[in-house]
Amino acid sequence: MSVSPTVATPGAHFNFAQHLIQRNAQRPNKIAYIDDDGQLSYGDLAERIERMAAALVNSGVRREERVLLLMHDCSDWPVSFLGAMYAGIVPVAVNTLLTADDYAYMLQHSRAQAVLVSHALLPTLQAAMGSATANGGHEVKRVIVSRAKEVLPEGMVALDSLLTQHPPLTQAADTGADDPGFWLYSSGSTGKPKGTLHSHANPYWTAELYGTPVLGLTEQDVCFSAAKLFFAYGLGNGLSFPLSVGATTILMAERPTPDATFKRWLGQVGGVKPSVFFGAPTGFAGMLASPALPAKSDVTLRLCSSAGEALPAELGERFTQHYGVEIVDGIGSTEMLHIYLSNLPGQVRYGTTGWPVPGYDIALRDDDGHPVPDGETGDLYIRGPSSALMYWGNREKSRDTFQGAWTKSGDKYVRNADGTYTYSGRSDDMLKVSGIYVSPFEVESTLVQHPAVLEAAVIGVNDEQGLTKTKAFVVLKAGQTASADELKAFTKERLAAYKYPRSIEFITELPKTATGKIQRFKLRDKEAAGK
């Protein structure tokens, strides 16, 4: 593993939250965060982190125990996340778009001792806790509510009120670089999401190897990420990277629609315009199609980043033509925490994912594990210091993904003659829609719950802008009828909203192997032939 000799290796004693506080100790009055409700300076951020650590410890949460973090992006999010890490407690950051059943599973799987939750998400959490109670119980001792707007149910406490009750914890937990730092959940092609366990050192490595040297972030930058903090991508963009250099970060609780994004670009929230924007291809496509797209003279962007799904070359070229600003496209993963393969500012090859980030080694292998030559498709493996430790309680999947020093990404790539890499698709049938993984199996399982549906298969199809959308092929039961709109609504009621199939085609039978497995590749071939 080739880590740059200029990057210091964390010592045996390393606490990531303490590391960030110490880095910014000389800029207490500098603004760290701007959210929908106001600003938070670096000095106040440090104090609130230490108060949160004390509050969690005094709530009975012990070192290395987990706390669920279910919160919309606001300054309470980094306070909660880093407060837990400061105390040696492990925050489990979860997607705010999921269902109560998803959270019930995560509460039980992580054995969370407390939950830090946005007031707007409290009803969903309560339903999740009720479901967990009915199915074996949970271990939650305290619910801490961010931005509470009314009197809370008994046993819950407002975050601001709780912080005032506890003086700052003056000494961070004496954690090591390889100690458990936090979890993120990674979805799989089948079964339940996987609890991906990262160390205290992992976010340090992503900042030191990518955020600072590749993106060139400095304390003069103002960062704004459409990707939320609960994503591995968003966590780097909105926390690890800016806090490592003393930059200012804009946080947005609402969905990153074009209009919501433009408000921040134009400085209409907090009075500050971002210099660096982190987005995903679907978002860039929506913004370029919007009649409200701001003029170049109205924004202060110096650089944009894209990840989550492959960036179509045409999108990048049109954006650069309009703004004179590059989109630096890259690929990362929950398992590697952030980007390990990326284009470079001033050296962008649209249509490719760029070159290996210094400090990471890349290998393309065939099905037998042998290297593949340039120009041929292979499975992508990564070796680098930010790899997760394991999947919690899932030894089989851990062994398959974390193979010694190498991590198997699940992506297919081709290495080009100039050393860049071009994305070829997923190794399994997972889809990335708007930068979020969607399991075909999960959508199919939901569709077949409809009384008129016999079988279903879901694939990804590219729209006119080259972005992935879900399509379902449905076989109805004999004598039954159902419309596409009816099935879409049925799916939306049972899954997170982004998972429903965007289009549905009714067919008489699904292509299958002799053993009854659905041959999705034949459906993909059928779709391609019909275009």
Short mmCIF file of C-alpha atoms in Angstrom, two decimals:
data_model
loop_
_atom_site.label_atom_id
_atom_site.label_comp_id
_atom_site.label_asym_id
_atom_site.label_seq_id
_atom_site.Cartn_x
_atom_site.Cartn_y
_atom_site.Cartn_z
CA MET A 1 0.00 0.00 0.00
CA SER A 2 1.57 3.26 -1.14
CA VAL A 3 0.72 6.02 1.35
CA SER A 4 2.43 9.35 0.70
CA PRO A 5 5.40 9.86 3.03
CA THR A 6 4.23 13.44 3.61
CA VAL A 7 1.08 12.22 5.40
CA ALA A 8 1.64 11.56 9.09
CA THR A 9 0.34 8.22 10.36
CA PRO A 10 -1.96 8.51 13.40
CA GLY A 11 -0.25 7.31 16.55
CA ALA A 12 -1.33 4.49 18.83
CA HIS A 13 -3.54 6.97 20.71
CA PHE A 14 -5.91 8.71 18.31
CA ASN A 15 -9.42 10.08 18.73
CA PHE A 16 -10.80 11.61 15.52
CA ALA A 17 -13.09 14.11 17.28
CA GLN A 18 -10.27 15.30 19.52
CA HIS A 19 -8.02 15.54 16.45
CA LEU A 20 -10.46 17.93 14.73
CA ILE A 21 -10.91 20.05 17.87
CA GLN A 22 -7.16 20.43 18.25
CA ARG A 23 -6.71 21.34 14.58
CA ASN A 24 -9.14 24.23 14.93
CA ALA A 25 -8.23 25.42 18.41
CA GLN A 26 -6.62 28.59 16.98
CA ARG A 27 -9.74 29.69 15.07
CA PRO A 28 -12.52 29.72 17.72
CA ASN A 29 -14.40 32.59 16.07
CA LYS A 30 -14.29 31.19 12.54
CA ILE A 31 -17.67 29.94 11.29
CA ALA A 32 -17.66 26.16 11.04
CA TYR A 33 -21.29 25.57 10.04
CA ILE A 34 -24.16 27.50 8.52
CA ASP A 35 -27.50 25.70 8.56
CA ASP A 36 -31.14 26.65 8.06
CA ASP A 37 -31.34 28.11 11.58
CA GLY A 38 -28.06 29.96 12.01
CA GLN A 39 -24.31 29.67 12.42
CA LEU A 40 -21.94 27.76 14.67
CA SER A 41 -18.34 28.85 15.26
CA TYR A 42 -15.44 26.45 15.70
CA GLY A 43 -15.20 27.39 19.36
CA ASP A 44 -18.87 26.69 19.99
CA LEU A 45 -18.67 23.48 17.95
CA ALA A 46 -15.86 22.20 20.19
CA GLU A 47 -17.77 23.06 23.35
CA ARG A 48 -20.98 21.40 22.13
CA ILE A 49 -19.07 18.27 21.08
CA GLU A 50 -17.58 18.00 24.58
CA ARG A 51 -20.97 18.65 26.20
CA MET A 52 -22.58 15.98 24.03
CA ALA A 53 -19.88 13.51 25.03
CA ALA A 54 -20.58 14.23 28.69
CA ALA A 55 -24.35 13.93 28.16
CA LEU A 56 -24.05 10.52 26.52
CA VAL A 57 -21.71 9.21 29.20
CA ASN A 58 -24.02 10.48 31.93
CA SER A 59 -26.96 8.83 30.14
CA GLY A 60 -25.32 5.48 30.82
CA VAL A 61 -23.88 4.83 27.37
CA ARG A 62 -20.54 3.12 27.69
CA ARG A 63 -17.46 3.12 25.52
CA GLU A 64 -17.87 1.22 22.21
CA GLU A 65 -21.62 0.93 22.66
CA ARG A 66 -23.70 2.26 19.76
CA VAL A 67 -26.05 5.22 19.44
CA LEU A 68 -28.32 5.64 16.41
CA LEU A 69 -28.01 8.98 14.60
CA LEU A 70 -31.22 9.64 12.62
CA MET A 71 -31.04 13.31 11.84
CA HIS A 72 -31.50 15.75 9.00
CA ASP A 73 -28.43 17.81 8.10
CA CYS A 74 -27.95 20.64 10.59
CA SER A 75 -25.20 21.66 13.00
CA ASP A 76 -26.58 19.21 15.60
CA TRP A 77 -25.48 16.36 13.31
CA PRO A 78 -21.69 16.90 13.60
CA VAL A 79 -22.13 17.77 17.28
CA SER A 80 -23.85 14.41 17.84
CA PHE A 81 -21.55 12.36 15.64
CA LEU A 82 -18.30 13.82 16.98
CA GLY A 83 -19.62 14.05 20.53
CA ALA A 84 -20.14 10.30 20.53
CA MET A 85 -16.69 9.64 19.04
CA TYR A 86 -15.07 12.01 21.56
CA ALA A 87 -16.49 9.81 24.34
CA GLY A 88 -15.40 6.58 22.63
CA ILE A 89 -19.04 5.81 21.87
CA VAL A 90 -19.90 4.61 18.35
CA PRO A 91 -22.43 6.66 16.35
CA VAL A 92 -24.44 4.71 13.77
CA ALA A 93 -25.37 7.25 11.08
CA VAL A 94 -28.45 6.15 9.14
CA ASN A 95 -30.32 7.23 6.03
CA THR A 96 -33.23 9.57 6.87
CA LEU A 97 -35.28 8.29 3.89
CA LEU A 98 -35.96 4.77 5.18
CA THR A 99 -39.03 3.16 6.73
CA ALA A 100 -39.89 2.41 10.35
CA ASP A 101 -39.22 -1.29 9.70
CA ASP A 102 -35.72 -0.44 8.44
CA TYR A 103 -34.97 1.50 11.62
CA ALA A 104 -36.44 -1.24 13.81
CA TYR A 105 -33.94 -3.66 12.28
CA MET A 106 -31.06 -1.22 12.76
CA LEU A 107 -31.96 -0.57 16.39
CA GLN A 108 -31.89 -4.28 17.11
CA HIS A 109 -28.89 -5.09 14.92
CA SER A 110 -26.71 -2.32 16.38
CA ARG A 111 -28.08 -2.74 19.91
CA ALA A 112 -28.23 1.04 20.08
CA GLN A 113 -28.33 2.40 23.63
CA ALA A 114 -29.62 5.85 22.64
CA VAL A 115 -31.04 7.62 19.61
CA LEU A 116 -30.28 11.15 18.43
CA VAL A 117 -33.15 12.15 16.16
CA SER A 118 -34.58 15.15 14.33
CA HIS A 119 -37.95 16.27 15.68
CA ALA A 120 -39.47 15.84 12.21
CA LEU A 121 -38.40 12.17 12.20
CA LEU A 122 -39.67 11.41 15.70
CA PRO A 123 -42.96 9.76 14.57
CA THR A 124 -41.02 7.35 12.34
CA LEU A 125 -38.63 6.54 15.17
CA GLN A 126 -41.50 5.91 17.57
CA ALA A 127 -43.06 3.50 15.08
CA ALA A 128 -39.69 1.78 14.71
CA MET A 129 -39.25 1.41 18.46
CA GLY A 130 -42.78 0.01 18.72
CA SER A 131 -42.02 -2.50 15.98
CA ALA A 132 -38.75 -3.50 17.64
CA THR A 133 -40.50 -3.93 20.98
CA ALA A 134 -43.04 -6.25 19.38
CA ASN A 135 -40.29 -8.33 17.75
CA GLY A 136 -37.78 -9.06 20.45
CA GLY A 137 -37.20 -5.65 21.99
CA HIS A 138 -34.53 -2.95 21.81
CA GLU A 139 -31.95 -1.49 24.20
CA VAL A 140 -32.60 2.25 23.79
CA LYS A 141 -32.23 4.05 27.13
CA ARG A 142 -32.60 7.62 25.95
CA VAL A 143 -34.01 9.52 22.97
CA ILE A 144 -32.41 12.92 22.32
CA VAL A 145 -34.37 15.18 19.99
CA SER A 146 -32.74 17.80 17.76
CA ARG A 147 -34.58 21.08 17.14
CA ALA A 148 -37.53 20.07 19.33
CA LYS A 149 -40.52 22.29 18.59
CA GLU A 150 -42.99 21.16 21.25
CA VAL A 151 -43.21 19.35 24.56
CA LEU A 152 -41.70 15.92 24.12
CA PRO A 153 -43.13 12.58 25.25
CA GLU A 154 -42.01 11.29 28.62
CA GLY A 155 -38.51 9.80 28.54
CA MET A 156 -37.30 12.03 25.70
CA VAL A 157 -35.15 15.15 26.01
CA ALA A 158 -34.41 18.11 23.77
CA LEU A 159 -30.81 18.17 22.58
CA ASP A 160 -30.22 21.84 23.44
CA SER A 161 -31.67 21.37 26.91
CA LEU A 162 -29.53 18.30 27.52
CA LEU A 163 -26.31 20.07 26.53
CA THR A 164 -26.91 22.88 29.00
CA GLN A 165 -27.19 20.30 31.80
CA HIS A 166 -23.70 18.90 31.33
CA PRO A 167 -20.35 20.70 31.53
CA PRO A 168 -17.91 19.83 28.73
CA LEU A 169 -16.05 16.54 29.03
CA THR A 170 -12.49 17.84 29.33
CA GLN A 171 -10.72 14.63 28.34
CA ALA A 172 -11.48 12.63 25.20
CA ALA A 173 -11.64 8.85 25.43
CA ASP A 174 -8.20 7.33 24.98
CA THR A 175 -9.04 5.53 21.75
CA GLY A 176 -6.63 4.03 19.26
CA ALA A 177 -6.47 4.63 15.53
CA ASP A 178 -7.93 1.17 14.85
CA ASP A 179 -10.60 1.34 17.55
CA PRO A 180 -14.26 1.31 16.43
CA GLY A 181 -15.19 4.86 15.45
CA PHE A 182 -18.60 4.78 13.76
CA TRP A 183 -20.92 2.70 11.59
CA LEU A 184 -22.56 3.34 8.24
CA TYR A 185 -25.08 0.92 6.77
CA SER A 186 -24.32 -0.51 3.33
CA SER A 187 -27.11 -2.17 1.36
CA GLY A 188 -26.67 -5.56 -0.23
CA SER A 189 -28.26 -7.22 -3.22
CA THR A 190 -30.31 -9.46 -0.94
CA GLY A 191 -31.08 -9.56 2.75
CA LYS A 192 -30.69 -6.85 5.36
CA PRO A 193 -28.33 -3.85 5.19
CA LYS A 194 -24.81 -4.44 6.47
CA GLY A 195 -23.41 -2.49 9.43
CA THR A 196 -20.07 -1.24 8.08
CA LEU A 197 -17.63 -0.59 10.92
CA HIS A 198 -15.04 2.17 10.47
CA SER A 199 -12.15 3.09 12.74
CA HIS A 200 -11.20 6.45 14.25
CA ALA A 201 -8.36 6.77 11.71
CA ASN A 202 -10.40 6.12 8.57
CA PRO A 203 -11.92 9.62 8.15
CA TYR A 204 -8.47 11.07 8.86
CA TRP A 205 -7.05 9.13 5.91
CA THR A 206 -9.80 10.23 3.51
CA ALA A 207 -9.17 13.87 4.39
CA GLU A 208 -5.40 13.60 4.18
CA LEU A 209 -5.31 11.58 0.95
CA TYR A 210 -8.24 13.08 -0.97
CA GLY A 211 -9.94 16.11 0.55
CA THR A 212 -6.82 18.23 0.99
CA PRO A 213 -4.36 17.09 -1.72
CA VAL A 214 -6.79 16.24 -4.54
CA LEU A 215 -9.54 18.82 -4.05
CA GLY A 216 -7.13 21.36 -2.62
CA LEU A 217 -9.48 22.43 0.16
CA THR A 218 -8.27 25.24 2.43
CA GLU A 219 -9.70 27.30 5.29
CA GLN A 220 -10.80 29.92 2.75
CA ASP A 221 -13.27 27.50 1.15
CA VAL A 222 -17.01 27.32 1.78
CA CYS A 223 -18.23 23.78 1.18
CA PHE A 224 -21.77 22.72 0.30
CA SER A 225 -22.79 19.11 -0.30
CA ALA A 226 -26.04 17.94 -1.84
CA ALA A 227 -25.16 14.46 -0.54
CA LYS A 228 -26.27 14.22 3.07
CA LEU A 229 -23.98 13.57 6.02
CA PHE A 230 -25.30 10.02 6.55
CA PHE A 231 -23.74 8.99 3.23
CA ALA A 232 -20.04 8.10 3.22
CA TYR A 233 -19.64 10.66 0.41
CA GLY A 234 -21.50 13.37 2.31
CA LEU A 235 -19.66 12.65 5.57
CA GLY A 236 -16.36 13.51 3.93
CA ASN A 237 -17.75 16.51 2.06
CA GLY A 238 -19.54 18.09 4.99
CA LEU A 239 -17.51 17.01 8.01
CA SER A 240 -14.14 15.27 7.65
CA PHE A 241 -12.74 17.43 4.82
CA PRO A 242 -13.80 20.97 5.82
CA LEU A 243 -13.17 20.45 9.53
CA SER A 244 -9.68 19.11 8.76
CA VAL A 245 -8.67 22.43 7.16
CA GLY A 246 -10.85 24.94 9.04
CA ALA A 247 -13.25 25.66 6.18
CA THR A 248 -16.88 26.75 6.50
CA THR A 249 -19.68 24.31 5.58
CA ILE A 250 -23.27 24.99 4.54
CA LEU A 251 -25.74 22.32 5.69
CA MET A 252 -29.23 21.87 4.24
CA ALA A 253 -31.99 19.83 5.85
CA GLU A 254 -34.35 19.75 2.86
CA ARG A 255 -34.06 17.62 -0.26
CA PRO A 256 -31.39 18.86 -2.69
CA THR A 257 -33.78 20.00 -5.42
CA PRO A 258 -32.39 22.42 -8.02
CA ASP A 259 -34.22 25.35 -6.42
CA ALA A 260 -33.00 24.46 -2.91
CA THR A 261 -29.44 24.10 -4.20
CA PHE A 262 -29.56 27.39 -6.10
CA LYS A 263 -30.67 29.23 -2.94
CA ARG A 264 -27.42 28.18 -1.28
CA TRP A 265 -25.32 28.87 -4.38
CA LEU A 266 -26.69 32.41 -4.43
CA GLY A 267 -26.03 33.01 -0.73
CA GLN A 268 -29.72 33.29 0.16
CA VAL A 269 -29.21 31.10 3.26
CA GLY A 270 -26.65 32.44 5.71
CA GLY A 271 -25.42 35.15 3.36
CA VAL A 272 -22.43 33.09 2.19
CA LYS A 273 -21.87 31.54 -1.25
CA PRO A 274 -20.09 28.17 -1.59
CA SER A 275 -16.78 27.85 -3.40
CA VAL A 276 -16.90 24.05 -3.62
CA PHE A 277 -20.05 22.06 -4.39
CA PHE A 278 -20.40 18.30 -3.98
CA GLY A 279 -23.16 16.69 -6.02
CA ALA A 280 -24.22 13.62 -7.97
CA PRO A 281 -24.98 13.22 -11.69
CA THR A 282 -28.76 13.15 -11.22
CA GLY A 283 -28.57 16.47 -9.39
CA PHE A 284 -26.35 18.08 -12.01
CA ALA A 285 -28.76 16.94 -14.74
CA GLY A 286 -31.73 18.43 -12.88
CA MET A 287 -29.96 21.72 -12.36
CA LEU A 288 -28.89 22.05 -16.00
CA ALA A 289 -32.48 21.38 -17.06
CA SER A 290 -33.91 23.99 -14.68
CA PRO A 291 -35.08 27.35 -16.08
CA ALA A 292 -33.80 28.89 -12.83
CA LEU A 293 -30.17 27.88 -13.45
CA PRO A 294 -28.09 30.79 -12.12
CA ALA A 295 -25.76 32.70 -14.39
CA LYS A 296 -22.02 32.19 -14.09
CA SER A 297 -21.63 35.74 -12.74
CA ASP A 298 -23.99 35.02 -9.85
CA VAL A 299 -22.05 32.13 -8.29
CA THR A 300 -18.59 31.81 -6.73
CA LEU A 301 -17.87 28.15 -7.45
CA ARG A 302 -14.23 27.26 -8.10
CA LEU A 303 -14.73 23.48 -8.17
CA CYS A 304 -17.45 20.81 -8.19
CA SER A 305 -17.23 17.16 -7.20
CA SER A 306 -19.41 14.28 -8.35
CA ALA A 307 -19.80 10.73 -7.07
CA GLY A 308 -22.50 8.21 -6.29
CA GLU A 309 -22.91 7.06 -9.90
CA ALA A 310 -20.91 7.44 -13.10
CA LEU A 311 -21.03 10.98 -14.53
CA PRO A 312 -22.08 11.00 -18.21
CA ALA A 313 -19.49 12.91 -20.24
CA GLU A 314 -22.15 15.11 -21.84
CA LEU A 315 -23.34 16.34 -18.44
CA GLY A 316 -19.84 17.30 -17.33
CA GLU A 317 -19.09 19.06 -20.59
CA ARG A 318 -22.33 21.08 -20.54
CA PHE A 319 -21.79 22.13 -16.92
CA THR A 320 -18.22 23.23 -17.60
CA GLN A 321 -19.34 25.11 -20.71
CA HIS A 322 -21.92 27.04 -18.68
CA TYR A 323 -19.84 27.81 -15.58
CA GLY A 324 -16.23 27.40 -16.67
CA VAL A 325 -15.86 25.09 -13.66
CA GLU A 326 -14.84 21.44 -13.77
CA ILE A 327 -16.77 18.59 -12.19
CA VAL A 328 -14.20 16.27 -10.66
CA ASP A 329 -15.84 12.85 -10.94
CA GLY A 330 -14.73 9.95 -8.76
CA ILE A 331 -15.84 6.72 -7.16
CA GLY A 332 -15.84 5.74 -3.52
CA SER A 333 -17.88 3.37 -1.38
CA THR A 334 -19.25 2.90 2.10
CA GLU A 335 -16.61 0.20 2.60
CA MET A 336 -13.70 2.51 1.65
CA LEU A 337 -15.42 5.55 3.22
CA HIS A 338 -14.69 7.98 0.39
CA ILE A 339 -13.17 8.39 -3.06
CA TYR A 340 -10.20 6.26 -4.12
CA LEU A 341 -10.40 6.69 -7.91
CA SER A 342 -10.83 10.21 -9.24
CA ASN A 343 -10.31 12.79 -11.92
CA LEU A 344 -8.04 15.66 -10.91
CA PRO A 345 -8.66 19.41 -10.95
CA GLY A 346 -7.13 20.70 -14.18
CA GLN A 347 -6.88 17.15 -15.49
CA VAL A 348 -10.44 15.95 -16.04
CA ARG A 349 -11.24 13.20 -18.53
CA TYR A 350 -15.03 13.29 -18.80
CA GLY A 351 -16.45 9.82 -19.43
CA THR A 352 -13.87 8.22 -17.13
CA THR A 353 -13.51 7.99 -13.35
CA GLY A 354 -9.93 9.20 -13.55
CA TRP A 355 -6.83 7.80 -11.85
CA PRO A 356 -6.11 6.09 -8.52
CA VAL A 357 -5.94 8.58 -5.64
CA PRO A 358 -2.36 8.60 -4.29
CA GLY A 359 -2.31 6.33 -1.25
CA TYR A 360 -4.68 3.80 -2.84
CA ASP A 361 -3.78 0.88 -5.10
CA ILE A 362 -6.23 -0.41 -7.71
CA ALA A 363 -6.42 -3.86 -9.29
CA LEU A 364 -8.77 -5.29 -11.93
CA ARG A 365 -9.24 -9.06 -11.74
CA ASP A 366 -11.16 -11.70 -13.66
CA ASP A 367 -13.50 -14.27 -12.11
CA ASP A 368 -10.52 -16.42 -11.12
CA GLY A 369 -8.72 -13.55 -9.42
CA HIS A 370 -6.15 -13.01 -12.16
CA PRO A 371 -5.20 -9.51 -13.40
CA VAL A 372 -6.90 -8.37 -16.61
CA PRO A 373 -5.05 -6.37 -19.29
CA ASP A 374 -5.88 -2.81 -20.28
CA GLY A 375 -9.05 -2.58 -22.33
CA GLU A 376 -10.72 -5.61 -20.73
CA THR A 377 -13.40 -5.51 -18.04
CA GLY A 378 -12.50 -6.73 -14.57
CA ASP A 379 -13.72 -6.66 -10.99
CA LEU A 380 -12.38 -3.62 -9.13
CA TYR A 381 -10.32 -4.19 -5.96
CA ILE A 382 -8.87 -1.43 -3.78
CA ARG A 383 -6.06 -1.38 -1.25
CA GLY A 384 -5.88 1.65 1.02
CA PRO A 385 -5.81 2.77 4.66
CA SER A 386 -9.48 3.85 4.92
CA SER A 387 -11.01 0.40 4.41
CA ALA A 388 -13.68 -0.61 6.91
CA LEU A 389 -12.84 -3.15 9.59
CA MET A 390 -15.75 -5.51 8.84
CA TYR A 391 -19.50 -5.89 8.54
CA TRP A 392 -20.93 -6.24 12.04
CA GLY A 393 -22.17 -9.76 12.74
CA ASN A 394 -21.73 -10.90 9.14
CA ARG A 395 -18.56 -12.94 8.82
CA GLU A 396 -19.45 -14.45 5.44
CA LYS A 397 -19.95 -11.07 3.74
CA SER A 398 -16.91 -9.63 5.55
CA ARG A 399 -14.69 -12.38 4.18
CA ASP A 400 -16.03 -11.89 0.66
CA THR A 401 -15.51 -8.11 0.66
CA PHE A 402 -12.45 -7.56 2.88
CA GLN A 403 -9.84 -9.90 1.42
CA GLY A 404 -6.67 -9.26 3.37
CA ALA A 405 -5.33 -5.84 2.44
CA TRP A 406 -7.72 -5.65 -0.54
CA THR A 407 -11.37 -4.64 -0.62
CA LYS A 408 -13.65 -6.00 -3.33
CA SER A 409 -15.80 -3.13 -4.60
CA GLY A 410 -18.52 -5.01 -6.48
CA ASP A 411 -17.94 -2.75 -9.51
CA LYS A 412 -16.75 -3.63 -13.00
CA TYR A 413 -14.13 -1.37 -14.64
CA VAL A 414 -11.85 -1.10 -17.65
CA ARG A 415 -8.37 0.43 -17.43
CA ASN A 416 -7.57 2.68 -20.37
CA ALA A 417 -4.21 3.23 -22.09
CA ASP A 418 -3.75 6.63 -20.35
CA GLY A 419 -4.16 5.06 -16.91
CA THR A 420 -7.73 6.26 -16.40
CA TYR A 421 -10.55 3.88 -15.53
CA THR A 422 -13.99 3.62 -17.14
CA TYR A 423 -17.03 2.27 -15.29
CA SER A 424 -18.71 -0.82 -16.77
CA GLY A 425 -21.44 -1.54 -14.20
CA ARG A 426 -22.06 -3.48 -11.01
CA SER A 427 -20.72 -6.98 -10.47
CA ASP A 428 -24.07 -7.99 -8.98
CA ASP A 429 -27.52 -6.72 -9.85
CA MET A 430 -27.49 -3.75 -7.48
CA LEU A 431 -28.63 -0.48 -9.00
CA LYS A 432 -27.63 3.05 -8.14
CA VAL A 433 -30.52 5.44 -8.58
CA SER A 434 -29.81 9.11 -7.81
CA GLY A 435 -26.63 7.95 -6.09
CA ILE A 436 -28.40 5.55 -3.70
CA TYR A 437 -28.19 1.78 -4.00
CA VAL A 438 -31.49 0.04 -4.76
CA SER A 439 -31.83 -3.72 -4.45
CA PRO A 440 -33.86 -5.27 -7.30
CA PHE A 441 -34.67 -8.16 -4.98
CA GLU A 442 -36.29 -5.85 -2.43
CA VAL A 443 -38.44 -4.09 -5.04
CA GLU A 444 -39.41 -7.40 -6.63
CA SER A 445 -40.36 -8.87 -3.26
CA THR A 446 -42.64 -5.91 -2.64
CA LEU A 447 -44.29 -6.03 -6.05
CA VAL A 448 -45.22 -9.70 -5.65
CA GLN A 449 -47.09 -8.83 -2.47
CA HIS A 450 -49.75 -7.21 -4.68
CA PRO A 451 -52.62 -9.67 -5.13
CA ALA A 452 -52.52 -9.36 -8.93
CA VAL A 453 -48.77 -9.92 -9.36
CA LEU A 454 -47.33 -13.36 -10.01
CA GLU A 455 -43.67 -12.47 -10.63
CA ALA A 456 -41.50 -9.39 -11.09
CA ALA A 457 -37.96 -8.56 -12.13
CA VAL A 458 -36.28 -5.16 -11.80
CA ILE A 459 -33.38 -3.82 -13.87
CA GLY A 460 -31.72 -0.46 -14.41
CA VAL A 461 -32.24 1.43 -17.64
CA ASN A 462 -30.56 4.63 -18.75
CA ASP A 463 -32.67 7.68 -19.48
CA GLU A 464 -31.92 10.18 -22.23
CA GLN A 465 -29.20 11.76 -20.08
CA GLY A 466 -27.46 8.46 -19.34
CA LEU A 467 -28.68 8.23 -15.74
CA THR A 468 -29.96 5.00 -14.20
CA LYS A 469 -33.67 4.55 -13.50
CA THR A 470 -35.47 1.41 -12.28
CA LYS A 471 -37.75 -0.55 -14.56
CA ALA A 472 -39.92 -3.48 -13.48
CA PHE A 473 -41.05 -6.34 -15.70
CA VAL A 474 -44.24 -7.76 -14.21
CA VAL A 475 -46.13 -11.00 -14.84
CA LEU A 476 -49.74 -10.83 -13.65
CA LYS A 477 -51.70 -13.76 -12.30
CA ALA A 478 -54.18 -15.33 -14.70
CA GLY A 479 -57.40 -13.39 -14.78
CA GLN A 480 -55.97 -10.48 -12.72
CA THR A 481 -55.48 -6.89 -13.79
CA ALA A 482 -53.39 -4.00 -12.46
CA SER A 483 -52.13 -0.75 -13.91
CA ALA A 484 -48.58 0.55 -13.80
CA ASP A 485 -49.67 3.53 -11.68
CA GLU A 486 -51.39 1.21 -9.22
CA LEU A 487 -48.25 -0.90 -8.78
CA LYS A 488 -46.04 2.17 -8.40
CA ALA A 489 -48.31 3.50 -5.65
CA PHE A 490 -48.38 0.06 -3.99
CA THR A 491 -44.56 0.00 -3.91
CA LYS A 492 -44.26 3.56 -2.64
CA GLU A 493 -46.48 2.72 0.33
CA ARG A 494 -44.18 -0.10 1.44
CA LEU A 495 -40.66 1.05 0.61
CA ALA A 496 -38.60 4.21 0.87
CA ALA A 497 -39.87 6.60 -1.79
CA TYR A 498 -36.76 6.48 -3.99
CA LYS A 499 -37.04 2.70 -4.48
CA TYR A 500 -40.25 2.51 -6.50
CA PRO A 501 -39.92 1.45 -10.18
CA ARG A 502 -39.98 4.46 -12.50
CA SER A 503 -41.48 2.40 -15.33
CA ILE A 504 -43.33 -0.92 -15.51
CA GLU A 505 -43.73 -3.28 -18.46
CA PHE A 506 -46.19 -6.19 -18.35
CA ILE A 507 -44.94 -9.44 -19.92
CA THR A 508 -46.23 -13.01 -20.05
CA GLU A 509 -43.19 -14.71 -18.49
CA LEU A 510 -39.74 -13.93 -17.12
CA PRO A 511 -36.56 -15.45 -18.60
CA LYS A 512 -35.09 -17.96 -16.15
CA THR A 513 -32.31 -20.51 -15.82
CA ALA A 514 -33.04 -24.23 -15.55
CA THR A 515 -32.94 -23.87 -11.79
CA GLY A 516 -35.50 -21.06 -11.80
CA LYS A 517 -33.19 -18.06 -11.31
CA ILE A 518 -34.30 -14.90 -13.11
CA GLN A 519 -31.96 -13.97 -15.96
CA ARG A 520 -31.97 -10.20 -15.61
CA PHE A 521 -29.28 -9.86 -18.26
CA LYS A 522 -31.80 -11.07 -20.84
CA LEU A 523 -34.18 -8.33 -19.77
CA ARG A 524 -31.36 -5.81 -20.07
CA ASP A 525 -30.57 -7.14 -23.54
CA LYS A 526 -34.25 -6.92 -24.47
CA GLU A 527 -34.39 -3.33 -23.27
CA ALA A 528 -31.23 -2.39 -25.19
CA ALA A 529 -32.52 -4.03 -28.37
CA GLY A 530 -35.76 -2.07 -28.14
CA LYS A 531 -34.02 1.32 -28.10
#
